[in-house]
mmCIF file of C-alpha atoms in Angstrom:
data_model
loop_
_atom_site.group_PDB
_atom_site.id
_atom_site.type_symbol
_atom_site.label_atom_id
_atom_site.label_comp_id
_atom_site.label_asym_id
_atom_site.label_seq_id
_atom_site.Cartn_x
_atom_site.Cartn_y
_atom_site.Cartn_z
ATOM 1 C CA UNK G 1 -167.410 81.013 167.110
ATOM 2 C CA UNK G 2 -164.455 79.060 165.335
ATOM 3 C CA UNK G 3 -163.171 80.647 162.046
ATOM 4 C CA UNK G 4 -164.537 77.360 160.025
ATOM 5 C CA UNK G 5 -167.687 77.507 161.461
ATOM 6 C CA UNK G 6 -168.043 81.623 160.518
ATOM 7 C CA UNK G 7 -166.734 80.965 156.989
ATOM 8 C CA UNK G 8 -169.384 78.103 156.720
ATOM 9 C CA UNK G 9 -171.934 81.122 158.022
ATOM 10 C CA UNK G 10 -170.886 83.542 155.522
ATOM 11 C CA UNK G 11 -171.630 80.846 152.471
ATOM 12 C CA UNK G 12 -174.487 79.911 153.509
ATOM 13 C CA UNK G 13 -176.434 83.322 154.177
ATOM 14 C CA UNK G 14 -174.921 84.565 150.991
ATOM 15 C CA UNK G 15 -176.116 81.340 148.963
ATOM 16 C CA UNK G 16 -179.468 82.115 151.056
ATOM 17 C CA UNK G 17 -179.739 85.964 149.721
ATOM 18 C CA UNK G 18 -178.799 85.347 146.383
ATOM 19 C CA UNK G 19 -181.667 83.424 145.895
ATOM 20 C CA UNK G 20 -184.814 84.697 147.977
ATOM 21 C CA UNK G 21 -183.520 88.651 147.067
ATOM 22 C CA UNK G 22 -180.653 89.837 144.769
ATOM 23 C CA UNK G 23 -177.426 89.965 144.347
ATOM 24 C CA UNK G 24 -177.235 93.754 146.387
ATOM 25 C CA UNK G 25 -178.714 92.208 149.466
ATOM 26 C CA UNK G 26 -176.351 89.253 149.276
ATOM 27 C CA UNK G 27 -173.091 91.207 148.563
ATOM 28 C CA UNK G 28 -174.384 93.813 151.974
ATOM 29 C CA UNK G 29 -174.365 90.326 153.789
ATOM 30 C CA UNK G 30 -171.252 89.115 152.629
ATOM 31 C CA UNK G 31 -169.454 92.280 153.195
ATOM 32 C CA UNK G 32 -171.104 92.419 156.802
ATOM 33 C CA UNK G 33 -169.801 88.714 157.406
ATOM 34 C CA UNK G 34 -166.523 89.560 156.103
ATOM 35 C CA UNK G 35 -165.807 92.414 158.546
ATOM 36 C CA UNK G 36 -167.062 90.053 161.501
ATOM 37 C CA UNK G 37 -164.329 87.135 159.780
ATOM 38 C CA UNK G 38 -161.425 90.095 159.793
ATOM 39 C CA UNK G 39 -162.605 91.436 163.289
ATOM 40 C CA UNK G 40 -162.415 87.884 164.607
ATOM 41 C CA UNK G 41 -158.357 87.411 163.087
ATOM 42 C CA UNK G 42 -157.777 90.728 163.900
ATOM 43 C CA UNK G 43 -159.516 91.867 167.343
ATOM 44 C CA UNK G 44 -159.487 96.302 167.743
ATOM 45 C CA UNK G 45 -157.450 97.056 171.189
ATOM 46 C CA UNK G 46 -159.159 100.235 172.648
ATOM 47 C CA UNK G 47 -157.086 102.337 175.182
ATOM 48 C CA UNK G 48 -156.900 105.809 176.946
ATOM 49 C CA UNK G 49 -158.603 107.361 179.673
ATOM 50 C CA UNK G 50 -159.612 105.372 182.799
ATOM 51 C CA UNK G 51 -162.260 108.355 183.581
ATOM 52 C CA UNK G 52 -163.923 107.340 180.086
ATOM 53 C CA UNK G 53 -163.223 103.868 180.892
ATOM 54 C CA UNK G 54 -165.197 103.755 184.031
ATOM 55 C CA UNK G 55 -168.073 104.677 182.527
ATOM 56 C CA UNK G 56 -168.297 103.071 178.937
ATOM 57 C CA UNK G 57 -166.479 100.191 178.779
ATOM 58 C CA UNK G 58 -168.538 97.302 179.332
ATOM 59 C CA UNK G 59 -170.869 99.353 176.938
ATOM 60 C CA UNK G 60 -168.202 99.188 174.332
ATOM 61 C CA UNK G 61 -167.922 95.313 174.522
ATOM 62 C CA UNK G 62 -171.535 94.876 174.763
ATOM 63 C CA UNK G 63 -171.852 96.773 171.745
ATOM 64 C CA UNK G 64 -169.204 95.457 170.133
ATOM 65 C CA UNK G 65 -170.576 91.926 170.576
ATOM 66 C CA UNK G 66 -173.510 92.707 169.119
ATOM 67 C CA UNK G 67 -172.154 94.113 165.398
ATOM 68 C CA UNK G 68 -169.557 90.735 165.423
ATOM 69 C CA UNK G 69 -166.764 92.598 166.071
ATOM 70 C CA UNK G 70 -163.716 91.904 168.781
ATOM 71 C CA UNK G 71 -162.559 94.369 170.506
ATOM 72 C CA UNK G 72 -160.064 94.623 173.558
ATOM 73 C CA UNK G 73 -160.666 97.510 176.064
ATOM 74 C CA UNK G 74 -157.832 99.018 178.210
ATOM 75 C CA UNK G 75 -158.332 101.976 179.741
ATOM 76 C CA UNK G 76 -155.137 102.825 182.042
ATOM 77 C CA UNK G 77 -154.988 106.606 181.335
ATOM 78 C CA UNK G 78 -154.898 108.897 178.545
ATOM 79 C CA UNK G 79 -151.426 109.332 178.043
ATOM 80 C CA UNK G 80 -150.357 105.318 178.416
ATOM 81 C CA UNK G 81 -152.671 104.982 175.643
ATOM 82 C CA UNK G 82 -151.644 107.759 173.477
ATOM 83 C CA UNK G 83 -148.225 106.357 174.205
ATOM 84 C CA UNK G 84 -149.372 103.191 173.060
ATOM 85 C CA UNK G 85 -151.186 103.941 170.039
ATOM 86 C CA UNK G 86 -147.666 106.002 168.590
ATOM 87 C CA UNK G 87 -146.202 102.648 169.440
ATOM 88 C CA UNK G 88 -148.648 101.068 167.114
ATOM 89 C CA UNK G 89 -149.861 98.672 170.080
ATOM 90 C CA UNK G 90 -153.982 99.706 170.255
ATOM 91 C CA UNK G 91 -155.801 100.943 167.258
ATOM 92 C CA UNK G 92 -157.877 103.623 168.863
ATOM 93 C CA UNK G 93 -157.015 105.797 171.534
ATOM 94 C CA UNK G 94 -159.854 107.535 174.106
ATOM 95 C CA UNK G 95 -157.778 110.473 175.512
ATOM 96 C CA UNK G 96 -157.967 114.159 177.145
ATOM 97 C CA UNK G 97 -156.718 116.398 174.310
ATOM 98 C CA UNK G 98 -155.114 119.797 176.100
ATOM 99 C CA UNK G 99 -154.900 123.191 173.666
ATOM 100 C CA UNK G 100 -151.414 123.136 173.923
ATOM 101 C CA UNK G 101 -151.256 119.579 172.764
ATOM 102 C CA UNK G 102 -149.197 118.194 169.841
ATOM 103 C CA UNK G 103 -150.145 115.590 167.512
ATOM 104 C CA UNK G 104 -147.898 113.839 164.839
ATOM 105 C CA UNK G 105 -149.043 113.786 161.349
ATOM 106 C CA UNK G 106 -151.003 110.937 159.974
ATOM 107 C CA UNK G 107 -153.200 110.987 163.830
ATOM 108 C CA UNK G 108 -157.000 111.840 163.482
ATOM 109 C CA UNK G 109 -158.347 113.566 166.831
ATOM 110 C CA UNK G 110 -162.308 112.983 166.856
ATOM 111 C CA UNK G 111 -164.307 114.837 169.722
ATOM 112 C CA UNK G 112 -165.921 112.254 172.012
ATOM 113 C CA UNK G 113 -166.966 113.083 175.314
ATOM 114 C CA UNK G 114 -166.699 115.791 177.437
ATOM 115 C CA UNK G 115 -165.667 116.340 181.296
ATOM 116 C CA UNK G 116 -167.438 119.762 182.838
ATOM 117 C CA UNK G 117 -167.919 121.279 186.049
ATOM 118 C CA UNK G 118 -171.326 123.238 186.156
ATOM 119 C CA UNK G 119 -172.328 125.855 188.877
ATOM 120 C CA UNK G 120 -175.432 125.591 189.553
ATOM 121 C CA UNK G 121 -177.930 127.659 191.514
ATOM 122 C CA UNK G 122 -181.514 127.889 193.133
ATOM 123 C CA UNK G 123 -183.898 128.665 190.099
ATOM 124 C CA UNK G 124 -185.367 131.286 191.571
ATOM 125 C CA UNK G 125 -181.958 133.403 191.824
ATOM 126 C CA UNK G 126 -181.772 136.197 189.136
ATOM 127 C CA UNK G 127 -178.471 135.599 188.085
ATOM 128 C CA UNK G 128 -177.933 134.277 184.884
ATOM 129 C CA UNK G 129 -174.178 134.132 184.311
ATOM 130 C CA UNK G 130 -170.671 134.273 186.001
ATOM 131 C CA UNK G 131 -167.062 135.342 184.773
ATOM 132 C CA UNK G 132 -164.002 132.624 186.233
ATOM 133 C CA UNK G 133 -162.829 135.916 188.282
ATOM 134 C CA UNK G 134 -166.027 135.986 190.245
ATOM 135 C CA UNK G 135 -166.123 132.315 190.588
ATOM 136 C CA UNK G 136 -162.078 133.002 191.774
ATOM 137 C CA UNK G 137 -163.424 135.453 194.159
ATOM 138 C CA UNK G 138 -166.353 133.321 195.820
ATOM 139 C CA UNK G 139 -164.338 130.055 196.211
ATOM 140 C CA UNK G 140 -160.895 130.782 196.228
ATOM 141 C CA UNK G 141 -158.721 131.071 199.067
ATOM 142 C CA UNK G 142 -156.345 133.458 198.005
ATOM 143 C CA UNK G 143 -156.458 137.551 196.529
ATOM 144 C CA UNK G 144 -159.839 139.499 196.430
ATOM 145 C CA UNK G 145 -162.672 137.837 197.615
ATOM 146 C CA UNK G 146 -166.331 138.497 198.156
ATOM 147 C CA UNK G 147 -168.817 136.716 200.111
ATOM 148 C CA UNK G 148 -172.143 138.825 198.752
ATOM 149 C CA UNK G 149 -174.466 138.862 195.982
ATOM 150 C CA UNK G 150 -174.622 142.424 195.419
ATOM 151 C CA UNK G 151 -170.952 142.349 194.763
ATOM 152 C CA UNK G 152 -171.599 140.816 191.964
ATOM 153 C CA UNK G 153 -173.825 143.389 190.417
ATOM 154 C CA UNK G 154 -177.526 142.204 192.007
ATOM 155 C CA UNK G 155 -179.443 144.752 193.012
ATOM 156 C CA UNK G 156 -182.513 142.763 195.037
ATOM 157 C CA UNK G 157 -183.640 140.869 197.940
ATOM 158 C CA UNK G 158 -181.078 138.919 197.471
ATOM 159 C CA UNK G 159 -177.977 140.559 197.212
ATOM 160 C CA UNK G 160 -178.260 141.588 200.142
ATOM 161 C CA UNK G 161 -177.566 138.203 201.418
ATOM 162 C CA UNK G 162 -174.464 136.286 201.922
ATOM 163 C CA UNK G 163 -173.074 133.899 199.362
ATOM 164 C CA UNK G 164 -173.480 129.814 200.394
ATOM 165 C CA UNK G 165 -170.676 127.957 198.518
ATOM 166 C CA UNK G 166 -170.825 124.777 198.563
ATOM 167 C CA UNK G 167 -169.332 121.461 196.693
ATOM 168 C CA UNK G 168 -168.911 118.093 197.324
ATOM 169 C CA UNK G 169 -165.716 116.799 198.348
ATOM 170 C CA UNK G 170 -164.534 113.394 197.161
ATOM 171 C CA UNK G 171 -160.900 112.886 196.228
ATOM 172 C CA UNK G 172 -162.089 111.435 192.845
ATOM 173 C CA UNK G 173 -164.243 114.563 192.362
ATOM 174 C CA UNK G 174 -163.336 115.334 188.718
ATOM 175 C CA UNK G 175 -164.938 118.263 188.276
ATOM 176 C CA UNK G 176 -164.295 119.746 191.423
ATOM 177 C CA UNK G 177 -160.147 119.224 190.466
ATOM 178 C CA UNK G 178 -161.312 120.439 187.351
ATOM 179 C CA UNK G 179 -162.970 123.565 188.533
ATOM 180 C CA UNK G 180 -159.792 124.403 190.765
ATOM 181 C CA UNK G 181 -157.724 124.365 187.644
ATOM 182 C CA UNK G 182 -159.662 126.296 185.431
ATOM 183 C CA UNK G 183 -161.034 128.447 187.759
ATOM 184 C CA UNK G 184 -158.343 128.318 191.144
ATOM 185 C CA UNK G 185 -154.596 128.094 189.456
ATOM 186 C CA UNK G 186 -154.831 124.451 191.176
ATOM 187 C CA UNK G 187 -154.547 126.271 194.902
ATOM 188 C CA UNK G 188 -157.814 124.795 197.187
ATOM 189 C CA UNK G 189 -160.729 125.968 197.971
ATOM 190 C CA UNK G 190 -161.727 128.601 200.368
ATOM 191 C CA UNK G 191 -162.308 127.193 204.275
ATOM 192 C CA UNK G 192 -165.444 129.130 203.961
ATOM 193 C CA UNK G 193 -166.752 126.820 201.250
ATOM 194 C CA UNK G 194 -169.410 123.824 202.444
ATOM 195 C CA UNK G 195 -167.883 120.298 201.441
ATOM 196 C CA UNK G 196 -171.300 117.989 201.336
ATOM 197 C CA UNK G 197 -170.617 114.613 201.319
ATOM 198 C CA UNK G 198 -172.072 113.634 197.916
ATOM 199 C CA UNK G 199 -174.330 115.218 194.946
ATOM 200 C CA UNK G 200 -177.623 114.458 196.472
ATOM 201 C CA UNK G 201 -176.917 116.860 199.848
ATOM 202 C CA UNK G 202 -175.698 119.486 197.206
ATOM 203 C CA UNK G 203 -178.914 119.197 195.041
ATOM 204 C CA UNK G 204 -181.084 119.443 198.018
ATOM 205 C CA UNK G 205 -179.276 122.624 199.307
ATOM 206 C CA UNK G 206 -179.683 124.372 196.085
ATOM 207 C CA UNK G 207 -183.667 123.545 195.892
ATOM 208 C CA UNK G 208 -183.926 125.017 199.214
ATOM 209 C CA UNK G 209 -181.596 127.899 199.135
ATOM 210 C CA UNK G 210 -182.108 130.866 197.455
ATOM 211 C CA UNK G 211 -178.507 132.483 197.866
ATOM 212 C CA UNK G 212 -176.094 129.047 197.242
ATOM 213 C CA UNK G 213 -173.549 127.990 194.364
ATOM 214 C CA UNK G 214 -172.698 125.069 194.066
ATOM 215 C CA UNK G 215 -170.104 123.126 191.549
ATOM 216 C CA UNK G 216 -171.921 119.722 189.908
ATOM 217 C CA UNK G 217 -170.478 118.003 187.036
ATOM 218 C CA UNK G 218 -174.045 117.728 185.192
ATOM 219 C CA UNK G 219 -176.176 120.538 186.324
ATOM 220 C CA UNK G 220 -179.100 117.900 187.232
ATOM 221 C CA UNK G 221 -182.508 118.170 185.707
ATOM 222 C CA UNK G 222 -184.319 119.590 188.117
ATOM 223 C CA UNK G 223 -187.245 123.045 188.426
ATOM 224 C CA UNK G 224 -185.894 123.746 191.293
ATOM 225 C CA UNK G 225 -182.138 124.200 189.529
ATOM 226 C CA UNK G 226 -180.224 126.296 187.256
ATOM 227 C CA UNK G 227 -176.648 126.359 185.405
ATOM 228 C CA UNK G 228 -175.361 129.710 184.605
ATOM 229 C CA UNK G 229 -173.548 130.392 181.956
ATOM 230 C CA UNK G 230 -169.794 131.024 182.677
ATOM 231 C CA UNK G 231 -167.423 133.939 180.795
ATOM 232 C CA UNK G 232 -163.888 133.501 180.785
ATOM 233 C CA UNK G 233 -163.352 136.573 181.498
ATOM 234 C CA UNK G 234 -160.735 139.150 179.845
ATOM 235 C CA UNK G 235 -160.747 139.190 176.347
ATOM 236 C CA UNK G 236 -163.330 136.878 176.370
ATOM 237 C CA UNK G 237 -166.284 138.313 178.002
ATOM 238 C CA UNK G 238 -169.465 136.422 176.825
ATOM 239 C CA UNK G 239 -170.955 133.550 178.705
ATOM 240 C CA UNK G 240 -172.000 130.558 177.547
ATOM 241 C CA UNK G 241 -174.571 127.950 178.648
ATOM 242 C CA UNK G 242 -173.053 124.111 178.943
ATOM 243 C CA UNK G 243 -175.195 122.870 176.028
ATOM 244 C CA UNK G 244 -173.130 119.871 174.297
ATOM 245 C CA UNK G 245 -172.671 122.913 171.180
ATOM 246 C CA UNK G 246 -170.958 125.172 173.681
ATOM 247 C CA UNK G 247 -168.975 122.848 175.437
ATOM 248 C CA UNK G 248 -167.483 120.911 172.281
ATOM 249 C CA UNK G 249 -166.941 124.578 170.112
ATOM 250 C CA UNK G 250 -164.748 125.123 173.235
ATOM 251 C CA UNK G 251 -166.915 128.179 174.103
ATOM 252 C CA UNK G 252 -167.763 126.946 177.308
ATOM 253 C CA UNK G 253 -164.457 127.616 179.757
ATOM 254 C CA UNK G 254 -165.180 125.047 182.851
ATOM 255 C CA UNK G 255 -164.007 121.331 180.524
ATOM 256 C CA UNK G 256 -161.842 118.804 179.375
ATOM 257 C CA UNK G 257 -162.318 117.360 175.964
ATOM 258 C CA UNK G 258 -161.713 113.820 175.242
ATOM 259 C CA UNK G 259 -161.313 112.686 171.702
ATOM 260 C CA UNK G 260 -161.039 109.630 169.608
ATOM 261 C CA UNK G 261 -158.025 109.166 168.357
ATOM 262 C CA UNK G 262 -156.305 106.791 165.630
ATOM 263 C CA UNK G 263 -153.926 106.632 162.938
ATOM 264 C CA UNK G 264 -155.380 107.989 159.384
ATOM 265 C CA UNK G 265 -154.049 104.696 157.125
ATOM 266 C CA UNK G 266 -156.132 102.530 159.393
ATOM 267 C CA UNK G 267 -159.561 104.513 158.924
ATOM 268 C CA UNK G 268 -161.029 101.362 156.384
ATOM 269 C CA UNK G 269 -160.538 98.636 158.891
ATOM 270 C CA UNK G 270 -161.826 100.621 162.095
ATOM 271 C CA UNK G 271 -164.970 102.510 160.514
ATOM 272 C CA UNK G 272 -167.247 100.296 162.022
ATOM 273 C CA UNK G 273 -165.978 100.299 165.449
ATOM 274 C CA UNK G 274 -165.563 103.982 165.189
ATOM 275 C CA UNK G 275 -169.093 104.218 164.281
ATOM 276 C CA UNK G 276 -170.294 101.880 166.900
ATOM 277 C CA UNK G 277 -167.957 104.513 169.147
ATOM 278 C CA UNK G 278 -170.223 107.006 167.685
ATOM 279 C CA UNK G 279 -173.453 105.604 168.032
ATOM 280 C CA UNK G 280 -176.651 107.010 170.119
ATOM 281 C CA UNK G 281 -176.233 103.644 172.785
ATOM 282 C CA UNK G 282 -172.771 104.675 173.571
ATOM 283 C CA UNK G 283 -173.359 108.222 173.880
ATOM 284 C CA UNK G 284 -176.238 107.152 176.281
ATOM 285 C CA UNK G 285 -173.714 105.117 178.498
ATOM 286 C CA UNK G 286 -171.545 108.654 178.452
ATOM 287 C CA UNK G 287 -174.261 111.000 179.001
ATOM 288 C CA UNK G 288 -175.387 108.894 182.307
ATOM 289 C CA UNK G 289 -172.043 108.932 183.883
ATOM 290 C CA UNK G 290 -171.894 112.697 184.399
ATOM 291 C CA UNK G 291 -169.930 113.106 181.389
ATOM 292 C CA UNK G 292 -171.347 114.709 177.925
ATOM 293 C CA UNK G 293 -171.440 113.605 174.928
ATOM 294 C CA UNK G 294 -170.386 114.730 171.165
ATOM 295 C CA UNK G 295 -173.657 116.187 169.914
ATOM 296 C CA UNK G 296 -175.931 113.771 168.256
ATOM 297 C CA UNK G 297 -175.400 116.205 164.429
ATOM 298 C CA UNK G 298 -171.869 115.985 164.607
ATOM 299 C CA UNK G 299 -171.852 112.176 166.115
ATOM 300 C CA UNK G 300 -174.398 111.412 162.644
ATOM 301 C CA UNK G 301 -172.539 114.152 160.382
ATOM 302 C CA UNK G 302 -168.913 111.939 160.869
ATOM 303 C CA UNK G 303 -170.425 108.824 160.764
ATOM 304 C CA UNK G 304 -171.333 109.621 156.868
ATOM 305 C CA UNK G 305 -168.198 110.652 156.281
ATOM 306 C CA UNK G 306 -166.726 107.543 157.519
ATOM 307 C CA UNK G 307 -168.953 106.169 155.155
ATOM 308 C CA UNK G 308 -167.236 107.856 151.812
ATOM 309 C CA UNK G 309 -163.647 107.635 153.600
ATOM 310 C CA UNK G 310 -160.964 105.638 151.588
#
């Protein structure tokens, strides 16, 4: 759409409100128009994370489309496009935010989306939680190991079985890498532990096999399967479910936290985008490529404040 031919829209379905409604309805149209003239002159460059990327970026531009707004998606990695939004060259960054992670005044940090790895067991297995030191001890490779339920305080038909560990094994497994840093120091796996070739031989395992863990990114939805909750361990001794709460309070250990991030002074111009960022279609789009989601109250609970933002 040429900028003559949107200006000649914006007249005319103001002209057409003010008229058949009031002059409310036609200043909501006008200022809905307007922000589609100043997104066309002034398109919103997106950048960050390529494992966000992968999964929501055509949603992004479809969505984008649809509210009138331009908007130009690179996602190269989190910390070219942190790099590039201190440079002032995108608008909003997508990015894996560490704890230990430094921010320069005047940058907002908005949680987003959420990479987890889930261990996941047979639902009919009485365990109900795990510490990281257990988890250490059934799929590491290195110090004290143990390759038995009861060693981890069962006391039933099953702990007196062995342990089957088991993952899946891709390269571009990212919660698998993540699990081995949270849980392993980095250092690989244990030999003993049963690389399946994808998610589907995994699931199938679990639902048949009473005694096996397995690391998932999701925990699937499935009666036949069960994530436990995971303690840290240490000073931090209570487990906690993955539930989008847990995860984004940082209660739940096993994840990396992607957030939105952009510069303060710019919040009037990018509310809409950053709402659109927010909305229920893209957390769909995020939520069905084995990522998770901001909750839907705190997605909805931001959004209003965007609203009231100067």
């Amino acid at each position: 759409m040429s900028i003559f031919l949107l200006e000649e829209n914006i007249l005319l379905i103001t002209i057409y409100f003010m008229k058949n409604f009031s002059f409310k309805y036609a200043f909501v149209a006008l200022s809905f128009f307007a922000a589609s003239f100043a997104f066309a002159q002034n398109p919103v460059k997106i950048v960050g994370s390529d494992i966000v990327g992968d999964k929501i970026s055509k949603e992004i531009l479809a969505q984008s489309n649809l509210m009138g707004a331009k908007c130009v998606v690179e996602m190269n990695g989190s910390r070219d496009g942190l790099n590039d939004l201190k440079a002032g060259k995108a608008d909003i960054a997508i990015v894996a935010i560490l704890d230990s992670d430094q921010f320069p005044d005047g940058l907002a940090a908005v949680p987003f989306a959420h990479q987890i790895a889930s261990i996941i067991v047979n639902s009919q297995n009485p365990i109900e939680e795990i510490t990281i030191p257990q988890l250490r001890q059934i799929f590491g490779s290195t110090g004290e190991q143990t390759d038995t339920w009861s060693n981890l305080g069962l006391n039933n038909t099953i702990s007196l079985r062995n342990i089957y560990a088991l993952s899946t094994g891709f390269l571009d497994n990212i919660a698998v890498e993540l699990f081995k840093s949270k849980c392993l120091d980095g250092e690989n796996m244990s030999d003993s532990v049963d690389i399946k070739e994808n998610l589907e031989q995994v699931v199938n395992v679990i639902k048949s096999t009473t005694n096996a863990i397995a690391i998932v990114n999701v925990a699937p939805n499935n009666p036949g399967i069960k994530a436990l909750a995971v303690a840290q361990g240490g000073a931090k001794p209570h487990p906690f479910k993955p539930t989008s709460e847990n995860i984004q309070n940082g209660d739940y250990p096993l994840a990396l936290h992607f957030y939105l991030v952009f510069d303060k002074k710019n919040v009037k111009r990018l509310r809409p985008v950053l709402q659109m960022l927010l909305s229920d279609n893209i957390a769909n789009g995020i939520d069905k490529g084995d990522l998770v989601s901001a909750p839907k109250n705190f997605r909805k609970s931001y959004s209003l404040e965007l609203d009231i933002s100067k």
